[in-house]
mmCIF file with all atom_site columns, C-alpha atoms and ligand atoms in Angstrom:
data_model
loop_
_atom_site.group_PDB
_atom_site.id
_atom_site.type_symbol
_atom_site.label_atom_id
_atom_site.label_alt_id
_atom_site.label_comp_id
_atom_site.label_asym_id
_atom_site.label_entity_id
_atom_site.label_seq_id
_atom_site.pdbx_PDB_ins_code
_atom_site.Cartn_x
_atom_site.Cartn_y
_atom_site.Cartn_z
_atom_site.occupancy
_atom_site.B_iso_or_equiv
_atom_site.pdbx_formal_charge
_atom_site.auth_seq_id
_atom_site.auth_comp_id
_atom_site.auth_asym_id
_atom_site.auth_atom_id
_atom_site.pdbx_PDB_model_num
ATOM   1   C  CA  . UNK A 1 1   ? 0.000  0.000  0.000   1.00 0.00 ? 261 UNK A CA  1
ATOM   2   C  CA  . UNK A 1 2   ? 1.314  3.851  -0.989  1.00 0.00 ? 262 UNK A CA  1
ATOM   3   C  CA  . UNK A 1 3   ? 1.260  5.948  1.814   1.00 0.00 ? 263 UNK A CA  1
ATOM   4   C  CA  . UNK A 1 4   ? -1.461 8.372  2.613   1.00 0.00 ? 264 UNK A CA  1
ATOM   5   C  CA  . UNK A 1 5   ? 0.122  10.714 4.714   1.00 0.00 ? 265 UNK A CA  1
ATOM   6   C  CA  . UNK A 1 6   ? 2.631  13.112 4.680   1.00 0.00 ? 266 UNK A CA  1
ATOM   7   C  CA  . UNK A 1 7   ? 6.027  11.739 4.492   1.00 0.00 ? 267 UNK A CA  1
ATOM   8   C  CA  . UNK A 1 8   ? 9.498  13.018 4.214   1.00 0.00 ? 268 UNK A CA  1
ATOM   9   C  CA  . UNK A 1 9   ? 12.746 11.599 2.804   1.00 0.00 ? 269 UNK A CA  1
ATOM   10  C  CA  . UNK A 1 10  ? 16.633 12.669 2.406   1.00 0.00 ? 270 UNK A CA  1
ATOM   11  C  CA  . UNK A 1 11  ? 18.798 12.320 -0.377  1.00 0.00 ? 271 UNK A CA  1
ATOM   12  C  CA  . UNK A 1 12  ? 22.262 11.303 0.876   1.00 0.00 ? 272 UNK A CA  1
ATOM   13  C  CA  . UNK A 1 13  ? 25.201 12.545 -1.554  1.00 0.00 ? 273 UNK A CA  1
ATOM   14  C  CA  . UNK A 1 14  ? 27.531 12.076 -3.419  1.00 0.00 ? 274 UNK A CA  1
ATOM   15  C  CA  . UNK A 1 15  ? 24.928 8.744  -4.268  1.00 0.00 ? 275 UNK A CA  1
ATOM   16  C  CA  . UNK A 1 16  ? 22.055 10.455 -4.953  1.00 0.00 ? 276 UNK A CA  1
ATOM   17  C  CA  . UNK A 1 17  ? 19.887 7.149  -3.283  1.00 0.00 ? 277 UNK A CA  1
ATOM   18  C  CA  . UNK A 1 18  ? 16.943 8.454  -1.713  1.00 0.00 ? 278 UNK A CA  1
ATOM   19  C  CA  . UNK A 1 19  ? 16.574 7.343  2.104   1.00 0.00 ? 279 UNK A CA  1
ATOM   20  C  CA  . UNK A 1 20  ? 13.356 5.599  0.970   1.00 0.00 ? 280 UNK A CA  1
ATOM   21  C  CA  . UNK A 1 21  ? 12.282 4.936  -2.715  1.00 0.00 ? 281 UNK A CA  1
ATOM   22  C  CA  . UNK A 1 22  ? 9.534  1.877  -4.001  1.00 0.00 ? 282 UNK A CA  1
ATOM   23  C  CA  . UNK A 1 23  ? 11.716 1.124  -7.515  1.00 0.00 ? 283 UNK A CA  1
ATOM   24  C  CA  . UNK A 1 24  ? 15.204 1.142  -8.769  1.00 0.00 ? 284 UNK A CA  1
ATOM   25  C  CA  . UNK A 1 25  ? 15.484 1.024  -12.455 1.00 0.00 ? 285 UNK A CA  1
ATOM   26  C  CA  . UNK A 1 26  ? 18.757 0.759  -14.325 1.00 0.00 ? 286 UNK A CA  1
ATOM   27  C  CA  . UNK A 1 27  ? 19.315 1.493  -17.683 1.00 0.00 ? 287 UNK A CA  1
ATOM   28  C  CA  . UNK A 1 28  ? 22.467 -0.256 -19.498 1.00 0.00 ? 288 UNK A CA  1
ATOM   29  C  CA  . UNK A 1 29  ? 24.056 0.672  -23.056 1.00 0.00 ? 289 UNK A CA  1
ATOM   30  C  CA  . UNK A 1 30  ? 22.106 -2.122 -24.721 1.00 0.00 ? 290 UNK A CA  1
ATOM   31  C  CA  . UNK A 1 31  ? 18.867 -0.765 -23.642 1.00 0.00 ? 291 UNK A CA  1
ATOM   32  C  CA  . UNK A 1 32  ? 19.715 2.331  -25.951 1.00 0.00 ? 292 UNK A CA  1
ATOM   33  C  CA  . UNK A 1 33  ? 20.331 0.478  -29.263 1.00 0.00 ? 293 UNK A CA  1
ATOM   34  C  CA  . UNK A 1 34  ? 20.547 3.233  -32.394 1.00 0.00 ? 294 UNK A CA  1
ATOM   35  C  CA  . UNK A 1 35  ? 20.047 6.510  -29.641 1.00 0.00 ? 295 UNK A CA  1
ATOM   36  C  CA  . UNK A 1 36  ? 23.984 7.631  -29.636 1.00 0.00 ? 296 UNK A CA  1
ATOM   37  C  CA  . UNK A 1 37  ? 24.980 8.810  -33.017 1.00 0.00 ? 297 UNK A CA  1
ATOM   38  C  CA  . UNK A 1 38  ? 28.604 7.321  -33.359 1.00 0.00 ? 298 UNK A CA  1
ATOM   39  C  CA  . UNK A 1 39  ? 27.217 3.596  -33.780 1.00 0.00 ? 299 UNK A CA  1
ATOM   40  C  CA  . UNK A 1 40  ? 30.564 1.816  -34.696 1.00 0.00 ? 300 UNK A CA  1
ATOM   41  C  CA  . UNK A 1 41  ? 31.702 3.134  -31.244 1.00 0.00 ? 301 UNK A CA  1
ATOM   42  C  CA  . UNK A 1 42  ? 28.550 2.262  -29.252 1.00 0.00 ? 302 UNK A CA  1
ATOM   43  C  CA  . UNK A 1 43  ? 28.700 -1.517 -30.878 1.00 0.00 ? 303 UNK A CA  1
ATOM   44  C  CA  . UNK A 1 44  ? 32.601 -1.322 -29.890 1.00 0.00 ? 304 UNK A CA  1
ATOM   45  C  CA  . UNK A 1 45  ? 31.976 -0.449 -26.340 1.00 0.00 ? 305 UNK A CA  1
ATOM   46  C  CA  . UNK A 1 46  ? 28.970 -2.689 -25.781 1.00 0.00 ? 306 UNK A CA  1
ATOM   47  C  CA  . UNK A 1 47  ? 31.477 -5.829 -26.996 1.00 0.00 ? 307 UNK A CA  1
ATOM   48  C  CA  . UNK A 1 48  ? 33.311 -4.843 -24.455 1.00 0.00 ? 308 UNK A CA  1
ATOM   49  C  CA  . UNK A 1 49  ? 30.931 -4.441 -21.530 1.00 0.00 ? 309 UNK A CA  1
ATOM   50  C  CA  . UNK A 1 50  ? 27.370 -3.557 -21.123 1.00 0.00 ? 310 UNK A CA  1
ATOM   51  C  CA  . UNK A 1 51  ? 27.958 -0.486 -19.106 1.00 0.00 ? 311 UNK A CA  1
ATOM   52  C  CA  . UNK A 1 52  ? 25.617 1.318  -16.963 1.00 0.00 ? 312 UNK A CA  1
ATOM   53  C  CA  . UNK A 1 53  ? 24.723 4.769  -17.976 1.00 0.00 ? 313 UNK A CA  1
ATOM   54  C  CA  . UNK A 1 54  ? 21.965 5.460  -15.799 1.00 0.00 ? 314 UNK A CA  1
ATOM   55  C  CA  . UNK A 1 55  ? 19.574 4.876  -12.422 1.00 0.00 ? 315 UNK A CA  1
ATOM   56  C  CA  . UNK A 1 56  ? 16.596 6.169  -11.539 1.00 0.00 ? 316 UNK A CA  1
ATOM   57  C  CA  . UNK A 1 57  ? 15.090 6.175  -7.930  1.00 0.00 ? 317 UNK A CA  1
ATOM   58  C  CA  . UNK A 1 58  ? 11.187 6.259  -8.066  1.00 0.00 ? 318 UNK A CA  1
ATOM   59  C  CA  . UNK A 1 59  ? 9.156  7.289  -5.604  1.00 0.00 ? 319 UNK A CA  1
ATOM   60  C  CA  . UNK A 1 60  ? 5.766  5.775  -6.726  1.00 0.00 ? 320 UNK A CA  1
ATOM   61  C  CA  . UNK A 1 61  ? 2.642  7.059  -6.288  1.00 0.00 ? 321 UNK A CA  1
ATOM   62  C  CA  . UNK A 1 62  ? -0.872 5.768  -8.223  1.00 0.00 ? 322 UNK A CA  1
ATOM   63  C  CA  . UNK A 1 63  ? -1.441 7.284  -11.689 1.00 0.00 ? 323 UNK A CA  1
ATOM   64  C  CA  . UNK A 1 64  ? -3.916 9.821  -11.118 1.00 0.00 ? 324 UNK A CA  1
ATOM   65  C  CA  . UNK A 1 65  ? -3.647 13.974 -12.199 1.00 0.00 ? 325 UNK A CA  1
ATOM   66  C  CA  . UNK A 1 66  ? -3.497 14.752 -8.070  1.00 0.00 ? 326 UNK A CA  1
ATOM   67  C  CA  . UNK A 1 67  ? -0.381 13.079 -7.149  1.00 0.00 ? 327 UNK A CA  1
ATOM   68  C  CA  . UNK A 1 68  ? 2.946  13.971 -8.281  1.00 0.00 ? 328 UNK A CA  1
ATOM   69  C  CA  . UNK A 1 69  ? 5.517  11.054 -9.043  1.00 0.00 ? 329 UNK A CA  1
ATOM   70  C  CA  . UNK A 1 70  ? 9.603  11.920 -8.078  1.00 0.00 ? 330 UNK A CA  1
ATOM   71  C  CA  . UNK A 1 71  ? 12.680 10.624 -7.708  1.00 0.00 ? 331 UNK A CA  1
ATOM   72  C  CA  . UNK A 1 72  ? 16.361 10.794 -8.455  1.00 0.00 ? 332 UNK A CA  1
ATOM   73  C  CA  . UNK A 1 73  ? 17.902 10.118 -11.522 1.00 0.00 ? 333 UNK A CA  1
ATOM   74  C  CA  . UNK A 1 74  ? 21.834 9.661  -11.155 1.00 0.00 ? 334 UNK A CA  1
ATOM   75  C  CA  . UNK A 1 75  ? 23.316 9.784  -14.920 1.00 0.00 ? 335 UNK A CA  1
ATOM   76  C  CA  . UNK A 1 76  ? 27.292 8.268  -14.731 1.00 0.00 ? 336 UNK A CA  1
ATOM   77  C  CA  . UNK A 1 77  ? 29.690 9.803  -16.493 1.00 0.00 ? 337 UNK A CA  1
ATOM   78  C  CA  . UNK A 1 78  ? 30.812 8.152  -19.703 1.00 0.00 ? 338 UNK A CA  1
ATOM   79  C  CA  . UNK A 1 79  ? 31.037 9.003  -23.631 1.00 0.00 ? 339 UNK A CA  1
ATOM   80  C  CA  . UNK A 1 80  ? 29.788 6.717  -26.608 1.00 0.00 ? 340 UNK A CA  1
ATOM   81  C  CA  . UNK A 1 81  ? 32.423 7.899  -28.930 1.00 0.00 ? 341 UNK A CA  1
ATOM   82  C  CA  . UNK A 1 82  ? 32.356 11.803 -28.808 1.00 0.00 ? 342 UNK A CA  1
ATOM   83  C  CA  . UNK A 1 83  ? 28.761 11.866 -27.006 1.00 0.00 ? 343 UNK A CA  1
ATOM   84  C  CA  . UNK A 1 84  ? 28.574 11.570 -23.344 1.00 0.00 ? 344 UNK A CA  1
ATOM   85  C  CA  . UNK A 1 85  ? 26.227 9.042  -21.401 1.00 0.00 ? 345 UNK A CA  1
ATOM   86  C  CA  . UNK A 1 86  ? 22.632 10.357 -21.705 1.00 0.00 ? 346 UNK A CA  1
ATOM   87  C  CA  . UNK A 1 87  ? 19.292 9.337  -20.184 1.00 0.00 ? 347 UNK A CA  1
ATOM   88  C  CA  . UNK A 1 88  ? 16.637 7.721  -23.395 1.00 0.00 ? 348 UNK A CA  1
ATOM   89  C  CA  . UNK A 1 89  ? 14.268 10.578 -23.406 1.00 0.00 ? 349 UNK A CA  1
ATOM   90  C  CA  . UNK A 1 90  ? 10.519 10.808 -23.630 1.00 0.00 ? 350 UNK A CA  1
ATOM   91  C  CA  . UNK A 1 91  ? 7.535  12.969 -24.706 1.00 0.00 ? 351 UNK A CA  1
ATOM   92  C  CA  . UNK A 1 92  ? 4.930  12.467 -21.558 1.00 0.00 ? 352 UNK A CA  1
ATOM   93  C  CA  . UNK A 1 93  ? 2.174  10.326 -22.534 1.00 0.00 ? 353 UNK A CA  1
ATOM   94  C  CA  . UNK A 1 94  ? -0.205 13.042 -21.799 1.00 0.00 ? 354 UNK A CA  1
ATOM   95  C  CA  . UNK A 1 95  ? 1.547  15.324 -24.128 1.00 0.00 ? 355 UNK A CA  1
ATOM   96  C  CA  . UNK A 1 96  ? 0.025  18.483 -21.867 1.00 0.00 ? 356 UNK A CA  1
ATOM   97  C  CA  . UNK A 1 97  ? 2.028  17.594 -18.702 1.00 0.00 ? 357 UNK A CA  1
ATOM   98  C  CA  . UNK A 1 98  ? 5.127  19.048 -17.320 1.00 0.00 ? 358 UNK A CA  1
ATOM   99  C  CA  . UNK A 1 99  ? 7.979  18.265 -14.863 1.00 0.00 ? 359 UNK A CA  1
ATOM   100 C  CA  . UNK A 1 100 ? 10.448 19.836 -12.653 1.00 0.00 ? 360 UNK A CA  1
ATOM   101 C  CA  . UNK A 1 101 ? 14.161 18.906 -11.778 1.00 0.00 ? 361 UNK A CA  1
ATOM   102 C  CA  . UNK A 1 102 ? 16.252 19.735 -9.360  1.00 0.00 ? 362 UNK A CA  1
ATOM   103 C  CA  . UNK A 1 103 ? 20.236 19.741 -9.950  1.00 0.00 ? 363 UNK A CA  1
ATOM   104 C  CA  . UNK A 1 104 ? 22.054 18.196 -7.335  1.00 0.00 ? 364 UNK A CA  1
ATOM   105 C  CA  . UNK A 1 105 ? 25.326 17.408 -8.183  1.00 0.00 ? 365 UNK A CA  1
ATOM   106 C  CA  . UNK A 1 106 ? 27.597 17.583 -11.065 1.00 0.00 ? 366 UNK A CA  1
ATOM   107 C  CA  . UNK A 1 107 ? 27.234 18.762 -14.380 1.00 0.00 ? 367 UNK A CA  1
ATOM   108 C  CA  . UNK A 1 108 ? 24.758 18.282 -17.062 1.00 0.00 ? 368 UNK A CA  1
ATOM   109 C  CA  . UNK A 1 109 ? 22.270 19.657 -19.784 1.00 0.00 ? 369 UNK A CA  1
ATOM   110 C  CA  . UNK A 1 110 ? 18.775 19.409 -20.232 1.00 0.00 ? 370 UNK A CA  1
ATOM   111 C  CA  . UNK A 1 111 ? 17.932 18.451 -24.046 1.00 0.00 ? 371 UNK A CA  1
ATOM   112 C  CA  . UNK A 1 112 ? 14.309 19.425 -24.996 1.00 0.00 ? 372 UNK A CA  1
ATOM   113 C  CA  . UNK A 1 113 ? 11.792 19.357 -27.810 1.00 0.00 ? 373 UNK A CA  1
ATOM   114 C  CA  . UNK A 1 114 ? 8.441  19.641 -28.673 1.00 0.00 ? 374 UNK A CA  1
ATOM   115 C  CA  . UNK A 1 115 ? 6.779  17.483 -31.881 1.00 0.00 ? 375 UNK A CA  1
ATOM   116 C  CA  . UNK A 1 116 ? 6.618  20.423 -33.785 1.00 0.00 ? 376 UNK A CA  1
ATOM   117 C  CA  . UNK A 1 117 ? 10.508 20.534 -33.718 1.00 0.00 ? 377 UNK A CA  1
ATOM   118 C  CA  . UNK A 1 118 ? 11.056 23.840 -31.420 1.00 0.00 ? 378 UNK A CA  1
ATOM   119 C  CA  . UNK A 1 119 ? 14.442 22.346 -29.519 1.00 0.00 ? 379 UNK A CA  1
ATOM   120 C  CA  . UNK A 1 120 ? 16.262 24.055 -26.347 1.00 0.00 ? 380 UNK A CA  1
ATOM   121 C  CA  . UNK A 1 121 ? 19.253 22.788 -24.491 1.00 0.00 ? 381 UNK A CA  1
ATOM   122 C  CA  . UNK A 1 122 ? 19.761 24.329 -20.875 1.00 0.00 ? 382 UNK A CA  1
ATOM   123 C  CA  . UNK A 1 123 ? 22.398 23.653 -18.117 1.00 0.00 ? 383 UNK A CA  1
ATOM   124 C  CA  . UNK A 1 124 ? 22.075 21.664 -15.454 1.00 0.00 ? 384 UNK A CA  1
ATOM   125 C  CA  . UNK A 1 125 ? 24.007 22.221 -12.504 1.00 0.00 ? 385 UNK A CA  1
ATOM   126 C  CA  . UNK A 1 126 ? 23.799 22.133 -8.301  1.00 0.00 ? 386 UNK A CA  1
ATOM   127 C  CA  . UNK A 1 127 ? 21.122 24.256 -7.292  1.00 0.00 ? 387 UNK A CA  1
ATOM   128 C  CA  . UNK A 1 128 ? 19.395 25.211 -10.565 1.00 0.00 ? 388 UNK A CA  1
ATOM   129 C  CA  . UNK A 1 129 ? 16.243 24.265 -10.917 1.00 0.00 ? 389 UNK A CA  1
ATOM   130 C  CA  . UNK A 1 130 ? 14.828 23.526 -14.409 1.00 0.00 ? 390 UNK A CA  1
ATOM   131 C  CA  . UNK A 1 131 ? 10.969 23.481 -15.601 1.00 0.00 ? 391 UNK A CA  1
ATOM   132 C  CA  . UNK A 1 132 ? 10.253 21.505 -18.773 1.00 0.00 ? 392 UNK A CA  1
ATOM   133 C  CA  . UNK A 1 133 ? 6.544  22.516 -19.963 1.00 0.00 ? 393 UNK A CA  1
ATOM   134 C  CA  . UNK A 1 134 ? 3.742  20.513 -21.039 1.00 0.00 ? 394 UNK A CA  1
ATOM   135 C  CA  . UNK A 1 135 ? 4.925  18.887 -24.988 1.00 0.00 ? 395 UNK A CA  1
ATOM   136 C  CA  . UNK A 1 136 ? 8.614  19.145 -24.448 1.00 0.00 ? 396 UNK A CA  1
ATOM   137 C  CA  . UNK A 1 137 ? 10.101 16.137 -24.517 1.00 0.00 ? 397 UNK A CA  1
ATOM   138 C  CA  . UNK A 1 138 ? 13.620 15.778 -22.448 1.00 0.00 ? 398 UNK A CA  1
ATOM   139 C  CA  . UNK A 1 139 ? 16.871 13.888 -22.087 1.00 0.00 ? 399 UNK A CA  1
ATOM   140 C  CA  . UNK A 1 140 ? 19.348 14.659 -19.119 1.00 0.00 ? 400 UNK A CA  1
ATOM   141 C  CA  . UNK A 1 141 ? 23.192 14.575 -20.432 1.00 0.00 ? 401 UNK A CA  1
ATOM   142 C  CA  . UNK A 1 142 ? 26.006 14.133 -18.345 1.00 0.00 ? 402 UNK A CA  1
ATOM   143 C  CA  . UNK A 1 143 ? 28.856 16.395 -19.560 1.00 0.00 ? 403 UNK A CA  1
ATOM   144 C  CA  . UNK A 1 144 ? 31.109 15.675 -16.248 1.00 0.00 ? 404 UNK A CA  1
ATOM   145 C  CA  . UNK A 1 145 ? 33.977 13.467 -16.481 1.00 0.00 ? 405 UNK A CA  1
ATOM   146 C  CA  . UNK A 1 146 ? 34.149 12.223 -13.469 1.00 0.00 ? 406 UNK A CA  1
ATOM   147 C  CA  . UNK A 1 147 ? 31.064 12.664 -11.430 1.00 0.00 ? 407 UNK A CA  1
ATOM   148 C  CA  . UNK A 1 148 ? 27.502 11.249 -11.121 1.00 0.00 ? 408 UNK A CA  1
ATOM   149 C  CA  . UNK A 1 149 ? 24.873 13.825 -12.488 1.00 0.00 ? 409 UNK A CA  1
ATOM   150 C  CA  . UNK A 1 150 ? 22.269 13.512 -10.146 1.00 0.00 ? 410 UNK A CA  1
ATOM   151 C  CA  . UNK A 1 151 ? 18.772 15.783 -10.611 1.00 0.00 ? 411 UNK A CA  1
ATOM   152 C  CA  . UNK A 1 152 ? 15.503 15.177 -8.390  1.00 0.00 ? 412 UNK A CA  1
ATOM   153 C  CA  . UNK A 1 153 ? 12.290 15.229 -10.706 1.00 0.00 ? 413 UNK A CA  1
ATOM   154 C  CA  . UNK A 1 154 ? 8.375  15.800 -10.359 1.00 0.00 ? 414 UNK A CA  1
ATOM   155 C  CA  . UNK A 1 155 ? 5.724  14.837 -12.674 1.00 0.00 ? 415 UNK A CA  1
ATOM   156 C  CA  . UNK A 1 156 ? 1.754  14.263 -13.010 1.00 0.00 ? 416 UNK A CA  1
ATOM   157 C  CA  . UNK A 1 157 ? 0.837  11.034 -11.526 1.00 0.00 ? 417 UNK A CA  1
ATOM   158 C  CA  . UNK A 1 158 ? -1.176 10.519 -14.306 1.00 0.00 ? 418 UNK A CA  1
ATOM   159 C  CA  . UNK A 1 159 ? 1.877  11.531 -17.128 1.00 0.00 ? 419 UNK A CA  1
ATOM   160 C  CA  . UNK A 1 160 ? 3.348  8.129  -18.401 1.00 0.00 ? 420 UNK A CA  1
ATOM   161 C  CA  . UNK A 1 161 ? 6.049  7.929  -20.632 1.00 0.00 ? 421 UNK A CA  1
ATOM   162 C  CA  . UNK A 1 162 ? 6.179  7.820  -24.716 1.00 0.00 ? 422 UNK A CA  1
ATOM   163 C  CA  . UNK A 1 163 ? 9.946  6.388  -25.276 1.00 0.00 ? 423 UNK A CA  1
ATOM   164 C  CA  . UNK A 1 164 ? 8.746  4.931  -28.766 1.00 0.00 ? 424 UNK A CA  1
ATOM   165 C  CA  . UNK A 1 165 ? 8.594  8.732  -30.488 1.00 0.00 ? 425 UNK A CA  1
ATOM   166 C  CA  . UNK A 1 166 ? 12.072 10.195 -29.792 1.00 0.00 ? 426 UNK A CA  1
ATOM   167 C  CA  . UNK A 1 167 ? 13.532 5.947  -30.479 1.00 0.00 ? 427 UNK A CA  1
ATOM   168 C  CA  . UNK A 1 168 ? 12.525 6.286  -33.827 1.00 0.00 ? 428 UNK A CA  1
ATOM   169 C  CA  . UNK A 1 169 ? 13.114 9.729  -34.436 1.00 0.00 ? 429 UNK A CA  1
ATOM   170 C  CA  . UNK A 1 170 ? 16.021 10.755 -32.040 1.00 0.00 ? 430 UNK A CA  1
ATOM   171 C  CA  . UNK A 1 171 ? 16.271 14.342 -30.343 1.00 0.00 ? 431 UNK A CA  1
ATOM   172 C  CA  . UNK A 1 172 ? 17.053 17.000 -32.955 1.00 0.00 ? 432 UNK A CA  1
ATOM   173 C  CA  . UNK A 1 173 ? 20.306 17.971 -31.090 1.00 0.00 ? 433 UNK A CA  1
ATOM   174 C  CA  . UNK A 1 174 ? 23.219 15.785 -29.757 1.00 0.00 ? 434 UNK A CA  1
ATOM   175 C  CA  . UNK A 1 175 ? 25.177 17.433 -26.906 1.00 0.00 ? 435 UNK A CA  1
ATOM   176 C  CA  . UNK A 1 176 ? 29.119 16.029 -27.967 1.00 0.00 ? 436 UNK A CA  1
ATOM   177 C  CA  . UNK A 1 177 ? 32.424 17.096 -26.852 1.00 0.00 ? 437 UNK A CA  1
ATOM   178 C  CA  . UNK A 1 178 ? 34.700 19.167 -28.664 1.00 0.00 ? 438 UNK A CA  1
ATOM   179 C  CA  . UNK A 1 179 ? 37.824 20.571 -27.878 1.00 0.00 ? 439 UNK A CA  1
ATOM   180 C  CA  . UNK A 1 180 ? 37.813 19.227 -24.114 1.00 0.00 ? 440 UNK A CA  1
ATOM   181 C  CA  . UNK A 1 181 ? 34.400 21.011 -24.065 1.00 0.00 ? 441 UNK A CA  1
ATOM   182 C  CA  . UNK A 1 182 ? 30.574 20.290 -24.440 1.00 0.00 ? 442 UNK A CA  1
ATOM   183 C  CA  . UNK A 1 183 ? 29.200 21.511 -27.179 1.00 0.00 ? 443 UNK A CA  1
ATOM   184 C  CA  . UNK A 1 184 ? 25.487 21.452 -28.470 1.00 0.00 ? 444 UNK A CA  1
ATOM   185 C  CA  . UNK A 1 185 ? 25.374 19.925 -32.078 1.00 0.00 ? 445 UNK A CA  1
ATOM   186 C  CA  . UNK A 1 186 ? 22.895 19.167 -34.711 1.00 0.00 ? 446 UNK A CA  1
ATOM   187 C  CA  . UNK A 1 187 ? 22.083 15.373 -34.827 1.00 0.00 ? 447 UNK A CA  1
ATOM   188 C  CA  . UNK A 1 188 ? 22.581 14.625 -38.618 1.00 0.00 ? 448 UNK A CA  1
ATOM   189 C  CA  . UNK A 1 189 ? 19.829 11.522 -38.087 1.00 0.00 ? 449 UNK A CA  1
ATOM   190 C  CA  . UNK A 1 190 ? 16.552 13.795 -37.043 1.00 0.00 ? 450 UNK A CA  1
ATOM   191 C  CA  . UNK A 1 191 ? 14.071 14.371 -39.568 1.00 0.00 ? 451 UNK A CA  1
ATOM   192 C  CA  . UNK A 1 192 ? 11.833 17.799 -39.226 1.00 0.00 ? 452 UNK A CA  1
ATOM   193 C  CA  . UNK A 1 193 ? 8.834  16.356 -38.476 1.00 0.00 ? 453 UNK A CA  1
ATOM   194 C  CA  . UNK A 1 194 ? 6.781  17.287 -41.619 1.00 0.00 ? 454 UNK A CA  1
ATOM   195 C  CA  . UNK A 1 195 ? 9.254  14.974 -43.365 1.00 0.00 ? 455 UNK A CA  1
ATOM   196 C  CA  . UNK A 1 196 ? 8.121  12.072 -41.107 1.00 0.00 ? 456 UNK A CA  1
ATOM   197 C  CA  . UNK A 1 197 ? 5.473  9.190  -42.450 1.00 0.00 ? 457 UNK A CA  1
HETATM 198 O  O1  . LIG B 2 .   ? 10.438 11.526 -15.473 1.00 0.00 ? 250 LIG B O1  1
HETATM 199 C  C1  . LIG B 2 .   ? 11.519 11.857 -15.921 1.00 0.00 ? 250 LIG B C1  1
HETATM 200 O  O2  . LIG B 2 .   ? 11.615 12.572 -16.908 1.00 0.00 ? 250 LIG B O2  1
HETATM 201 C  C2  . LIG B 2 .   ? 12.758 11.304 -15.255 1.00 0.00 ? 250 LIG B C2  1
HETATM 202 O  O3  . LIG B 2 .   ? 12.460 10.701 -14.093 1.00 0.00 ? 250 LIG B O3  1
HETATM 203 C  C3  . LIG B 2 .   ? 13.372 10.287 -16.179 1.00 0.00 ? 250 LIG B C3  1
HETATM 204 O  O4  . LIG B 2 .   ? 12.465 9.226  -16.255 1.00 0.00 ? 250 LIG B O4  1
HETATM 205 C  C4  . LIG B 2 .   ? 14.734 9.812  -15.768 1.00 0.00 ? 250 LIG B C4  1
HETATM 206 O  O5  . LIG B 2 .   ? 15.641 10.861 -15.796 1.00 0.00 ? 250 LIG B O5  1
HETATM 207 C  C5  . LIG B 2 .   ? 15.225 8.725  -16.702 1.00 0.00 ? 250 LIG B C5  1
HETATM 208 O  O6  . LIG B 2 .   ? 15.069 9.077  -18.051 1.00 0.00 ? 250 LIG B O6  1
HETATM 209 P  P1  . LIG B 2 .   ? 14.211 8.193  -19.036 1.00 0.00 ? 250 LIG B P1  1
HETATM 210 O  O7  . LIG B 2 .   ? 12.855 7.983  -18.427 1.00 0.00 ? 250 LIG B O7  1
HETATM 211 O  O8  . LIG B 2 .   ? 14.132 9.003  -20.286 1.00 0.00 ? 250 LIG B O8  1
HETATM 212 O  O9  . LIG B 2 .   ? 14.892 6.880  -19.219 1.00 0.00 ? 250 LIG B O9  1
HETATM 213 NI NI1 . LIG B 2 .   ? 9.559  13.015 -17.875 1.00 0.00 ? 251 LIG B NI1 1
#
């Protein structure tokens, strides 16, 4: 049974593992098959090992528009080729639903789109707090080398996720480094969206 009265929790760093949480999902390179754009380097590194790139700490609550799901998500640092170790990305379900995140530690960006193909890319790091409106779909980047990017979210209860859109059609910018440096690039595999079937 989900609680029904208030409740608190901490969030112990540099883990990012909330001091109580109802799932733990991890997310591996082979769950992301065709998502980096350097392929011949993700198929080299997953022969190698099937690394984590990603946990998420959910806090569950039911489905419903009152409640408001959160958690942590803890991104590790890593590149696939020139493109650092990135969370899948979704559109909400329920396209008209937003979500807030939290920085926590390290350093990151925010990659966001709506269908119509408007695309922003904002910074994630401790302390800033970042709103992603209703229709943008969003991907947390790592861009640290050597620390955990670790954000607290909040969504709808009643959001759900659409992974299916952006793993067909990708995000229309990849966030790769150059020069020691991240750097926000066009991904040469989107297609504007009136030139989808
Ligand atoms: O709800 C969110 O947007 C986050 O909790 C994400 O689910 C989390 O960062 C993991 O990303 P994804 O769901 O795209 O795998
Ligand atoms: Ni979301």
């Amino acid at each position: 049974m989900l609680p029904t009265d208030p409740f608190s929790f901490g969030v112990s760093l540099p883990g990012g593992i909330p001091t109580r949480y109802d799932n733990h999902i991890t997310r591996r390179l082979s769950s992301m098959p065709g998502q980096f754009a350097d392929q011949p380097a993700y198929a080299a590194m997953l022969a190698q090992e099937d690394v984590l790139l990603y946990e998420v700490y959910e806090i569950v609550r039911p489905h419903v528009a009152g409640e408001l799901l959160h958690g942590t998500s803890i991104v590790h640092p890593g590149q696939v080729g020139k493109e650092y170790f990135m969370t899948k990305g979704h559109f909400h379900a329920e396209l008209e639903t937003a979500e807030v995140y939290y920085c926590l530690q390290g350093a990151g960006m925010m990659v966001m789109e709506t269908p119509e193909g408007e695309w922003s890319v904002q910074e994630l790091r401790p302390g800033r707090v970042l709103y992603v409106p209703p229709r943008w779909a969003h991907r947390s980047v790592n861009t640290s080398h050597d620390q955990d990017l670790i954000t607290l979210f909040v969504y709808p209860g009643h959001a759900g996720h659409d992974y299916g859109t952006i793993e067909q059609q990708g995000f229309r910018k990849l966030v790769v480094e150059r020069d020691g440096r991240p750097q926000v690039v066009d991904n040469p595999g989107w297609r504007p969206p009136a030139a989808r079937s």
